[in-house]
mmCIF file of C-alpha atoms in Angstrom:
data_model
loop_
_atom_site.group_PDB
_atom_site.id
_atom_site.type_symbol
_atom_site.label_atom_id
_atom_site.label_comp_id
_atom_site.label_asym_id
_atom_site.label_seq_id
_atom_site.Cartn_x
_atom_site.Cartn_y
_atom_site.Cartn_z
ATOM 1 C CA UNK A 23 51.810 -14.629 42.663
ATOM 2 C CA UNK A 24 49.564 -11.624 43.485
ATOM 3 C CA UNK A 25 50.864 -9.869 40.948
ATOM 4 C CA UNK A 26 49.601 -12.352 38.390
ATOM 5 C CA UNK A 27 46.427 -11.903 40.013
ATOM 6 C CA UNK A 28 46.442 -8.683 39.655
ATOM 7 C CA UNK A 29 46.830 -9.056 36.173
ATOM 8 C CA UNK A 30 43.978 -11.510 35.684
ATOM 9 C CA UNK A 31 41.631 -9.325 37.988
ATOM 10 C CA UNK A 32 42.244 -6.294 35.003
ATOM 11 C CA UNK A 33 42.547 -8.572 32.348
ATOM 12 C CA UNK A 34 39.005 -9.986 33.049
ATOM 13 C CA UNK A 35 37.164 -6.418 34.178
ATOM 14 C CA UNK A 36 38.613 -5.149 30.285
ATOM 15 C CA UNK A 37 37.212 -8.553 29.018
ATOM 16 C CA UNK A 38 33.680 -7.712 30.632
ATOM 17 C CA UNK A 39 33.460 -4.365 29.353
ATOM 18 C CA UNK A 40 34.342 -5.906 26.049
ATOM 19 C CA UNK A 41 31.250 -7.969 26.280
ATOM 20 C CA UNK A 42 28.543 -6.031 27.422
ATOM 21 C CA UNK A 43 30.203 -3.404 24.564
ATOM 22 C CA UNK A 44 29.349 -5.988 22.049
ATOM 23 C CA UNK A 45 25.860 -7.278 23.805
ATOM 24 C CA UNK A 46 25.080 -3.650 23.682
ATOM 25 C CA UNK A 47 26.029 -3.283 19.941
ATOM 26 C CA UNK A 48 23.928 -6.710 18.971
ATOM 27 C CA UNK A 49 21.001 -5.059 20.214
ATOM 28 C CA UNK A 50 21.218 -2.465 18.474
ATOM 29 C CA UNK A 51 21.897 -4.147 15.216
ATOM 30 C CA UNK A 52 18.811 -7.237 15.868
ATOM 31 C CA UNK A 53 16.808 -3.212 16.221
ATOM 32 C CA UNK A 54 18.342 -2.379 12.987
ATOM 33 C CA UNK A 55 17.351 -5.473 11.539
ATOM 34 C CA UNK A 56 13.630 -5.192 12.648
ATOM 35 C CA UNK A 57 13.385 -1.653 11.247
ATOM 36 C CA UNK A 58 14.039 -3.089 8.017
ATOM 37 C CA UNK A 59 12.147 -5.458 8.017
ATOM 38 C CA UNK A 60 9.398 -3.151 8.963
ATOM 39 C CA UNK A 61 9.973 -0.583 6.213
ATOM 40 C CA UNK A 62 10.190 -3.856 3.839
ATOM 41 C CA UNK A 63 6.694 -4.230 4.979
ATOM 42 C CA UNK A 64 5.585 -0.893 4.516
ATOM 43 C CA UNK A 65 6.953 -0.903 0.792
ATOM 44 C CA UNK A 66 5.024 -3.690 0.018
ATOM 45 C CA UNK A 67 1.869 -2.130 1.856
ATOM 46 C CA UNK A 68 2.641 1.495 -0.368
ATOM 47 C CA UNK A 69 3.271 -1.181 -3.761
ATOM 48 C CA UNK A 70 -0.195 -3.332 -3.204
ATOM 49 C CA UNK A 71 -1.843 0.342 -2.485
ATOM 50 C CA UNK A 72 -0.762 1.708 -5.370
ATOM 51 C CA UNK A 73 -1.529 -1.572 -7.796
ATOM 52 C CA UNK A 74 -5.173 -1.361 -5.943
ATOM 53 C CA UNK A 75 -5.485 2.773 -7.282
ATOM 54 C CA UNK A 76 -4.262 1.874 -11.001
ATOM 55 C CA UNK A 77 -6.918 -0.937 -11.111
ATOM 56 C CA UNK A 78 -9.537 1.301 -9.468
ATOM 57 C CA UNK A 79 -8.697 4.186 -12.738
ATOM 58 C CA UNK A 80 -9.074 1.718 -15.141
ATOM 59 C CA UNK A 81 -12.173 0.369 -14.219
ATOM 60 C CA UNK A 82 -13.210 4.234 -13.970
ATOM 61 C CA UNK A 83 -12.293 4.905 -17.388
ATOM 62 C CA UNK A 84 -14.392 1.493 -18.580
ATOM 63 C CA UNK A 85 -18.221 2.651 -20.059
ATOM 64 C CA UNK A 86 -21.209 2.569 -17.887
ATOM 65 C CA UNK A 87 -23.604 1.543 -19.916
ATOM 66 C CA UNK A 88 -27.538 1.671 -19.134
ATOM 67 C CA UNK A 89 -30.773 1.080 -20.513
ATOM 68 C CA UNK A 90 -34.464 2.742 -19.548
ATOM 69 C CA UNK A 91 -38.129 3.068 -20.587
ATOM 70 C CA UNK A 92 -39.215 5.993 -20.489
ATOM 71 C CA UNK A 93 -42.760 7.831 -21.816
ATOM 72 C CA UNK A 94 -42.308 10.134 -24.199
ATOM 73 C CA UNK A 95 -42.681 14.213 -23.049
ATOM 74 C CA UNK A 96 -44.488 15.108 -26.022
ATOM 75 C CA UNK A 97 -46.440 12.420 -26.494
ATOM 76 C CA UNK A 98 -47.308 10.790 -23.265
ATOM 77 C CA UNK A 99 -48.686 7.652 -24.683
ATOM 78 C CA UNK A 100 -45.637 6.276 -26.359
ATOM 79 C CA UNK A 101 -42.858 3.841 -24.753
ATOM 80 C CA UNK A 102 -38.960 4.789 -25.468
ATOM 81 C CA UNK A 103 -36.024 2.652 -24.472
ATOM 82 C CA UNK A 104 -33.627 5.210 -23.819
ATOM 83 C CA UNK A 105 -29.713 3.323 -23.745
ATOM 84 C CA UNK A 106 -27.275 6.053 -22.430
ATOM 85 C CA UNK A 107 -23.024 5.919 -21.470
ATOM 86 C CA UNK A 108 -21.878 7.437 -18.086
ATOM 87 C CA UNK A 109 -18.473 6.336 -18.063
ATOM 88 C CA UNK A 110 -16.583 8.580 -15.725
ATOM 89 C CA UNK A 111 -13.964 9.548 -18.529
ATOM 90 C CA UNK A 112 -16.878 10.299 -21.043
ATOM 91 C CA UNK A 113 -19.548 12.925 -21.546
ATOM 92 C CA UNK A 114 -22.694 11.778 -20.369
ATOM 93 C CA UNK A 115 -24.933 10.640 -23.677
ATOM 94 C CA UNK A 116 -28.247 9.558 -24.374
ATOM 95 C CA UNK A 117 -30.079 8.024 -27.337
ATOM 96 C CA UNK A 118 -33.388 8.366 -27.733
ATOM 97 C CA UNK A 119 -35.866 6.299 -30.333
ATOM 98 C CA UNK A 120 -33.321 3.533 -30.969
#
């Protein structure tokens, strides 16, 4: 009969190290798990960033437009309306007497 004991008694300390072995080894996969889902996250974050910066260029590229009255150097008593372009892209232009 105590040998059977015995038996149990090493039996059962195996069995715990067993277990805390595979609590240990769930831990580290549920932190495995979380990292992913983290750099998931961050993917998504780099993705948004980088549809925000394509939509930001093309608006760059899009024609600013403006319109001004202005007196004339040489003659200082006449009016212009001078209409110019400063897109980003684009030389900067001016017309004058339109």
């Amino acid at each position: 009969m105590p040998l059977i004991s015995v038996i149990a008694l090493v039996i059962s300390a195996f069995a715990l190290l067993f277990t805390a072995w595979a609590r240990a080894a769930n831990v580290q996969a549920q932190a495995a798990r979380d990292q992913t889902e983290i750099q998931r996250m961050q993917v998504q974050s780099a993705q948004e960033q980088t549809r925000l910066q394509l939509a930001l260029a093309q608006e760059a590229l899009q024609p600013y437009v403006w319109a001004d009255i202005q007196q004339n150097a040489v003659r200082g008593t006449i009016v212009e309306v001078v209409v110019g372009n400063s897109g980003a892209q684009r030389r900067p232009e001016c017309a004058g007497r339109v």
